[in-house]
GROMACS .gro file of C-alpha atoms in nm:
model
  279
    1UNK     CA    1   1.978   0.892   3.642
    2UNK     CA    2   1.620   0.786   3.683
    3UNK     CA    3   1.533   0.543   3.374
    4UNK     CA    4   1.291   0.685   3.113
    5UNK     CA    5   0.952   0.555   3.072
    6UNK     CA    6   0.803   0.493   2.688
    7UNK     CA    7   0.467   0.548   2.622
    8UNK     CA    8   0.228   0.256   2.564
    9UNK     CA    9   0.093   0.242   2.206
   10UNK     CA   10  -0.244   0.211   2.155
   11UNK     CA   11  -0.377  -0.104   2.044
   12UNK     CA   12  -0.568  -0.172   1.697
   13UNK     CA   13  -0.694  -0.462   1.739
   14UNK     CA   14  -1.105  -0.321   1.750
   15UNK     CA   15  -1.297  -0.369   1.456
   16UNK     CA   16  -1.360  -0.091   1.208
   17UNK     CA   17  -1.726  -0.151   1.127
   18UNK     CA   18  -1.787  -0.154   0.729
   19UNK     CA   19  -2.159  -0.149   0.562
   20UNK     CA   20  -2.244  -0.405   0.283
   21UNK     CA   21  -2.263  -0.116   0.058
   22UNK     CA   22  -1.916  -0.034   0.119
   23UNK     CA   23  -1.764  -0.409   0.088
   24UNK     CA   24  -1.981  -0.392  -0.293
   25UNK     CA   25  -1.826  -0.054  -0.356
   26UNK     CA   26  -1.487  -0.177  -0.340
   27UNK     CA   27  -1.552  -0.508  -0.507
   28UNK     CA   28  -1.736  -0.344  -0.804
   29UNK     CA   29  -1.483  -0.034  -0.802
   30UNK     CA   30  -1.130  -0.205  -0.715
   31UNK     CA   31  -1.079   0.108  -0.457
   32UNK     CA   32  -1.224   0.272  -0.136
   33UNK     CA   33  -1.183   0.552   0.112
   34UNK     CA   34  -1.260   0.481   0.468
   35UNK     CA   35  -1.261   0.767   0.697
   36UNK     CA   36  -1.112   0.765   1.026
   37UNK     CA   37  -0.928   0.399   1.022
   38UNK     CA   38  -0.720   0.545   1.322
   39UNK     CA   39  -0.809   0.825   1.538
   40UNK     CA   40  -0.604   1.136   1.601
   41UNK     CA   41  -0.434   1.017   1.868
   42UNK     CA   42  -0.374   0.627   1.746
   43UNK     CA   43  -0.203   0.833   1.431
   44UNK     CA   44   0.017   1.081   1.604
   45UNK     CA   45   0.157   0.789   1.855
   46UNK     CA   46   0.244   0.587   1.610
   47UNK     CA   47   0.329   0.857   1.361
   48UNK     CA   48   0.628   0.914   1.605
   49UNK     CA   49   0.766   0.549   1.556
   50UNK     CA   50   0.724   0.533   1.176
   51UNK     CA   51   0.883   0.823   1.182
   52UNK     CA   52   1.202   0.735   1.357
   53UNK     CA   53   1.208   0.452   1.154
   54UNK     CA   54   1.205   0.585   0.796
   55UNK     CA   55   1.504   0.840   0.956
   56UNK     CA   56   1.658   0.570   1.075
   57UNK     CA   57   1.655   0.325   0.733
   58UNK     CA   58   1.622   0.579   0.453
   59UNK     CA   59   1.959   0.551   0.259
   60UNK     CA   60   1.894   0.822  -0.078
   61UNK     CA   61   2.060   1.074  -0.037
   62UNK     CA   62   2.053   1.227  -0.347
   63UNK     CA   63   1.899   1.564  -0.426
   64UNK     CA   64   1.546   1.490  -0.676
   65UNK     CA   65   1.703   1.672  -0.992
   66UNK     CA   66   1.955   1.355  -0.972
   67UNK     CA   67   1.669   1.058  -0.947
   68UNK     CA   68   1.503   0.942  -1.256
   69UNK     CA   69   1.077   0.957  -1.226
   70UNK     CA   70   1.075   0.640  -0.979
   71UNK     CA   71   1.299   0.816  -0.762
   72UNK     CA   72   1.140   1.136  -0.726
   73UNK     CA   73   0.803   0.991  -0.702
   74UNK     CA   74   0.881   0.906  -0.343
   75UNK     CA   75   1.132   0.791  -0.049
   76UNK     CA   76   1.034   0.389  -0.048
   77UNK     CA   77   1.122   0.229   0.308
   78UNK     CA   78   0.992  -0.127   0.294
   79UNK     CA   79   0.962  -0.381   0.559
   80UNK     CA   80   0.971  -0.189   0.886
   81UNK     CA   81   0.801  -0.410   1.062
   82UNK     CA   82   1.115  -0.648   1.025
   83UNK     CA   83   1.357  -0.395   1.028
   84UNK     CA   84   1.236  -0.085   1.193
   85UNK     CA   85   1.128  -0.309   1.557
   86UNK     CA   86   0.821  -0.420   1.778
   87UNK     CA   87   0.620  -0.084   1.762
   88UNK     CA   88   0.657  -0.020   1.398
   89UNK     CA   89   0.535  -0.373   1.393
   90UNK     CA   90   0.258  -0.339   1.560
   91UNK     CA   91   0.106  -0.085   1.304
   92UNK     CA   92   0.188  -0.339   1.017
   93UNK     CA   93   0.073  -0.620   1.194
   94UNK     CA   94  -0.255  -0.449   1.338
   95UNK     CA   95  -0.596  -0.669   1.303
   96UNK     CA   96  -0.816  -0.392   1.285
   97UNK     CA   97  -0.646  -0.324   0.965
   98UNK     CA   98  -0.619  -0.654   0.855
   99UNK     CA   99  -0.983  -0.722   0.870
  100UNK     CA  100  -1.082  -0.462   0.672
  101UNK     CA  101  -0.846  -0.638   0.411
  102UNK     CA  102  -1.062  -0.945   0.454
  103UNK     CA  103  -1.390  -0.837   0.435
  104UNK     CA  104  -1.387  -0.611   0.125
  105UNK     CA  105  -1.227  -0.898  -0.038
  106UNK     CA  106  -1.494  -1.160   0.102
  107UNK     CA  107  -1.181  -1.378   0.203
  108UNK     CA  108  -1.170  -1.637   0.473
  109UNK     CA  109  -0.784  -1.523   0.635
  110UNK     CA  110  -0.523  -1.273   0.544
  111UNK     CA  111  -0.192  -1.269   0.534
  112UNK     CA  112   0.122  -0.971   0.522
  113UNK     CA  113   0.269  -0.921   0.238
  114UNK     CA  114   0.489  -0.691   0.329
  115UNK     CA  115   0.475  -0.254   0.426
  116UNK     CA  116   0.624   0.010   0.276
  117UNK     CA  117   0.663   0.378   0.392
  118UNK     CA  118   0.620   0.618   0.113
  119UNK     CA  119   0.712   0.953   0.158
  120UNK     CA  120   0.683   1.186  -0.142
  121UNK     CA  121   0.891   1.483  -0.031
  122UNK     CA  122   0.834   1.832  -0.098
  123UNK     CA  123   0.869   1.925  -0.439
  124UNK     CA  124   0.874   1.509  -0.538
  125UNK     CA  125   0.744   1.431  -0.878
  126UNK     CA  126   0.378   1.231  -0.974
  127UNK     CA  127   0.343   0.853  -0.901
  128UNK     CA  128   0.287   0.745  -1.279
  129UNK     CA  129   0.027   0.492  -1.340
  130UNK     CA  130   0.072   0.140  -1.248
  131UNK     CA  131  -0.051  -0.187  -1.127
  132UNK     CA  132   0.090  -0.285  -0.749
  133UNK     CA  133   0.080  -0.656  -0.852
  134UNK     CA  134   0.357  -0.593  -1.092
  135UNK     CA  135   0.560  -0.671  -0.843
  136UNK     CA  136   0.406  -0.967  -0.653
  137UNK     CA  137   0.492  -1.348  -0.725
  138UNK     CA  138   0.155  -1.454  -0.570
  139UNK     CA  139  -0.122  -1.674  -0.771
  140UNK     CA  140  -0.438  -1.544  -0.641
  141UNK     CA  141  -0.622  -1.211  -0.792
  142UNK     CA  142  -0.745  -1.164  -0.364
  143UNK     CA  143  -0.419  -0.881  -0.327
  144UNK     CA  144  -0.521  -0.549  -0.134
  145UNK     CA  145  -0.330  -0.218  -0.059
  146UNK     CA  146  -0.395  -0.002   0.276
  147UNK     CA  147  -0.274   0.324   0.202
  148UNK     CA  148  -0.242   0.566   0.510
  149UNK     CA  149  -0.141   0.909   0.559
  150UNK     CA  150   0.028   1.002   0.862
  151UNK     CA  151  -0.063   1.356   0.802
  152UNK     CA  152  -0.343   1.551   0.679
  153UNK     CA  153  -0.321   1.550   0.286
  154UNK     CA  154  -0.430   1.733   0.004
  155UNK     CA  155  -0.468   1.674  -0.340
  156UNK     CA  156  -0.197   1.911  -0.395
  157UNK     CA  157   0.021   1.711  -0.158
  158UNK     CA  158  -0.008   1.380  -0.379
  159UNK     CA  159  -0.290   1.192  -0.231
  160UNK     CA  160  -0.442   0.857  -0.515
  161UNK     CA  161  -0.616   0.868  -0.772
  162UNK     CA  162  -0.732   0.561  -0.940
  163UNK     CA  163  -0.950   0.409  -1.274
  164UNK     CA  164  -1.217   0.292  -1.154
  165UNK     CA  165  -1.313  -0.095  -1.223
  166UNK     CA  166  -0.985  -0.154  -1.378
  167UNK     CA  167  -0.880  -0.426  -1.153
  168UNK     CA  168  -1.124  -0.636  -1.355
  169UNK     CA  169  -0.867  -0.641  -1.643
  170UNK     CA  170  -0.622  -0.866  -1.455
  171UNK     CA  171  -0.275  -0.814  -1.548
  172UNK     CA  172  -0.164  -0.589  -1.838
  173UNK     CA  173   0.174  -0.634  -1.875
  174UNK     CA  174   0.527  -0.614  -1.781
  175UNK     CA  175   0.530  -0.251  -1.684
  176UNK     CA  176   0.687  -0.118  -1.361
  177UNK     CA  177   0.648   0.266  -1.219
  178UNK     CA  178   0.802   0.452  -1.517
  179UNK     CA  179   0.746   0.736  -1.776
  180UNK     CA  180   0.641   0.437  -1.981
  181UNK     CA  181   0.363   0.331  -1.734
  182UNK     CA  182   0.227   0.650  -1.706
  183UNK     CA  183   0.209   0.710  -2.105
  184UNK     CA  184   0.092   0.313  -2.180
  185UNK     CA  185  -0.221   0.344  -1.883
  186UNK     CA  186  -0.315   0.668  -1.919
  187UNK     CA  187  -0.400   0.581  -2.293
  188UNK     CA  188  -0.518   0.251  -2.170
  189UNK     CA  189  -0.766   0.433  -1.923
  190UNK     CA  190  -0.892   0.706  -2.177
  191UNK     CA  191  -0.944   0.455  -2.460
  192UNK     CA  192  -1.114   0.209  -2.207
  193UNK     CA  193  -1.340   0.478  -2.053
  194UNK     CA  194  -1.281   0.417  -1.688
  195UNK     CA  195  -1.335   0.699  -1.496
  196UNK     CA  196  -1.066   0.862  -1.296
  197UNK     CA  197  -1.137   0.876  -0.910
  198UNK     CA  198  -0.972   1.126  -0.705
  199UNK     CA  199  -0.920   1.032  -0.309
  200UNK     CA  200  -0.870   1.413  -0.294
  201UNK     CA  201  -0.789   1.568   0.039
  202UNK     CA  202  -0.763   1.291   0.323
  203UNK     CA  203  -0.679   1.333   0.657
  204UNK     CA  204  -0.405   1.166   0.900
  205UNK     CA  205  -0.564   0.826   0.989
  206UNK     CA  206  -0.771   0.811   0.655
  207UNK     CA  207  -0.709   0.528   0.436
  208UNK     CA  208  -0.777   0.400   0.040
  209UNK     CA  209  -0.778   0.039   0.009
  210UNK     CA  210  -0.732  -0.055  -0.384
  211UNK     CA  211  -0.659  -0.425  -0.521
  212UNK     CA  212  -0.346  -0.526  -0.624
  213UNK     CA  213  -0.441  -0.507  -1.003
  214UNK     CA  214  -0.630  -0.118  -0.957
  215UNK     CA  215  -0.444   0.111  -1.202
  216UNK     CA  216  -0.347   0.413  -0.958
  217UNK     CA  217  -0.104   0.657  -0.931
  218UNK     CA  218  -0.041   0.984  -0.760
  219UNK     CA  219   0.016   1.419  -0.820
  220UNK     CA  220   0.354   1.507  -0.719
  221UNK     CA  221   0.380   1.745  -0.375
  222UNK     CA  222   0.335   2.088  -0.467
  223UNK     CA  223   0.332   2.167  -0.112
  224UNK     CA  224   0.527   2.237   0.180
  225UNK     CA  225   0.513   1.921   0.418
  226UNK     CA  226   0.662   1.606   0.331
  227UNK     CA  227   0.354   1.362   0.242
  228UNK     CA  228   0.429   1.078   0.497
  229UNK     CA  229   0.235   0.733   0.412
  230UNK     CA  230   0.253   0.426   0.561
  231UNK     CA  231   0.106   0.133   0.304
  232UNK     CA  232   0.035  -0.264   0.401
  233UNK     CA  233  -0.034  -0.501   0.138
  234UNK     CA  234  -0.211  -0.843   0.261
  235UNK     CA  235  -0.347  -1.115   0.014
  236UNK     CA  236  -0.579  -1.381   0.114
  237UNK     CA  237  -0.482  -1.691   0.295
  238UNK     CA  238  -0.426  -2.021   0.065
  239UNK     CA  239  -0.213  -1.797  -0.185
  240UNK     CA  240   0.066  -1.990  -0.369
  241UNK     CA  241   0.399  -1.830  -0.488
  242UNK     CA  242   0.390  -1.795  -0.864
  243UNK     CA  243   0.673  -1.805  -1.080
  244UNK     CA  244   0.836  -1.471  -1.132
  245UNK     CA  245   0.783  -1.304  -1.448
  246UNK     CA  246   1.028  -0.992  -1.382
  247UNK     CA  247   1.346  -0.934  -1.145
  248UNK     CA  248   1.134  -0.711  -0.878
  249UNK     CA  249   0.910  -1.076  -0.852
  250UNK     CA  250   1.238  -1.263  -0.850
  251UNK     CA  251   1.317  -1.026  -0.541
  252UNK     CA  252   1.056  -1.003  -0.361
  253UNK     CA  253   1.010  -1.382  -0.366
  254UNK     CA  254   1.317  -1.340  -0.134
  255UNK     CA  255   1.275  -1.057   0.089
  256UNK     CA  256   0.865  -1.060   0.095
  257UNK     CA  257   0.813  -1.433   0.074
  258UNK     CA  258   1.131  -1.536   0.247
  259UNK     CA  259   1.265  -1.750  -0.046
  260UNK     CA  260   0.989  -1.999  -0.136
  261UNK     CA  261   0.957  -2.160  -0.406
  262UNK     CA  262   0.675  -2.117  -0.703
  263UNK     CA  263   0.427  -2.391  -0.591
  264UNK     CA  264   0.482  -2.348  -0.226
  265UNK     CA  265   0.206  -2.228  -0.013
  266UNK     CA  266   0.281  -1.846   0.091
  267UNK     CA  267   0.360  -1.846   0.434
  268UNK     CA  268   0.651  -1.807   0.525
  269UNK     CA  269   0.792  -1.662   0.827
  270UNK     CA  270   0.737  -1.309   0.674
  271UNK     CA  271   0.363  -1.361   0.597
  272UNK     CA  272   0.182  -1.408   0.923
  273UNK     CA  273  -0.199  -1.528   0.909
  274UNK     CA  274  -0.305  -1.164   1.058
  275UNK     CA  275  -0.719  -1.244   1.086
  276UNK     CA  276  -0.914  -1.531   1.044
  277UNK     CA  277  -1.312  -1.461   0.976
  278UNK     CA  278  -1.479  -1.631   1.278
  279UNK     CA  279  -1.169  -1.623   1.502
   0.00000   0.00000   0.00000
């Protein structure tokens, strides 16, 4: 039986030029959509390992009417490039992603945090409004979200939405992904004024980037394709770990920042130095 031969996957390690209009956009807006992060072809190869992956590590089985709204919001796979193998970690771990991170936030290094697959399947309900650094045990404000579909996506399909300038308001309180989020910020954003910016339809290699403190959510998929997304989260080099204010900090101290302490520098074995400005 003649052995089979995999593919090589293309590597992302070229730069993705940005203009110094778009590094102000996102700094003054808290969000951005870059066109064409990955071509066609860098998408649909490593599409097929992502994939395999999520298939692979998904455990709900339960049909949506049974999930409360964070469970019908979307299938959640984190930390595939730990768990799902060396190709799914070479998306995560990809530089030409990772200085994108850097340079809208003007920072020197960054570092993983961790990846997540989201897949809202068909019929799965809105992403409510929420902050990402909810969830985060890290004392620095530099925290930034790459948000990629894998597949062309509508509006209708559940691409972001976000209020704009928000992430100048820091933290706002102890709120995870809930019906109460959604109620709480979307009052929050109406009283407050910010406008409401729609990423609208987006396709497969597209990508927002929103800091970790961005109010965003999501429309549910009123379509027929499942919405496959593949999100990184990278903060900026010289982070500490903060002490955890909730149980998903207390948790992800563990499985994002591989146990260390509040105090400690974060860099542990899970949070690679990814790009260096100047390297």
């Amino acid at each position: 039986m003649s052995a089979v031969i995999k593919p090589t996957l293309p590597s992302l390690d070229s730069d993705y030029s940005l203009t110094q209009e778009q590094i102000q956009q996102y700094q003054r807006d808290g969000h951005i959509l870059l066109r064409g992060v990955l071509s066609p072809e860098e998408v649909a190869a490593y599409r097929a390992v992502i994939n395999e992956g999520v298939a692979r590590l998904n455990w709900e089985t339960r049909a949506l009417d049974k999930r409360d709204t964070y469970g019908k919001a979307f299938l959640q796979i984190g930390n595939l490039s730990e768990r799902a193998g060396e190709d799914a970690a070479r998306f995560t771990l990809a530089r030409r992603f990772a200085k994108i991170a850097a340079d809208l936030m003007d920072a020197g290094g960054v570092r993983l945090y961790h990846d997540q697959a989201l897949y809202k399947e068909v019929g799965g309900g809105h992403t409510p409004w929420h902050q990402d650094h909810h969830y985060w045990p890290l004392d620095t404000d530099q925290t930034i979200t790459m948000w990629m579909p894998l597949v062309d996506a509508s509006t209708a399909m559940g691409t972001m939405r976000f209020a704009s300038g928000s992430h100048r308001e820091g933290y706002l309180g102890d709120l995870p992904i809930s019906d109460q989020s959604e109620e709480t910020f979307r009052k929050f954003v109406v009283e407050r004024g910010y406008p409401v910016v729609e990423s609208g339809e987006m396709a497969a290699g597209d990508a927002t980037f929103h800091s970790g403190w961005t109010l965003h959510g999501a429309p549910g998929n009123l379509t027929g394709p499942t919405r496959e997304v593949m999100t990184v989260i990278y903060f900026a080099d010289g982070a500490s770990v903060s002490a955890p204010v909730n149980d998903a900090q207390e948790n992800d101290r563990h499985t994002a920042l591989g146990g260390l302490a509040p105090g400690e520098l974060a860099a542990s074995a899970s949070n690679p130095l990814l790009y260096t400005r100047g390297e």
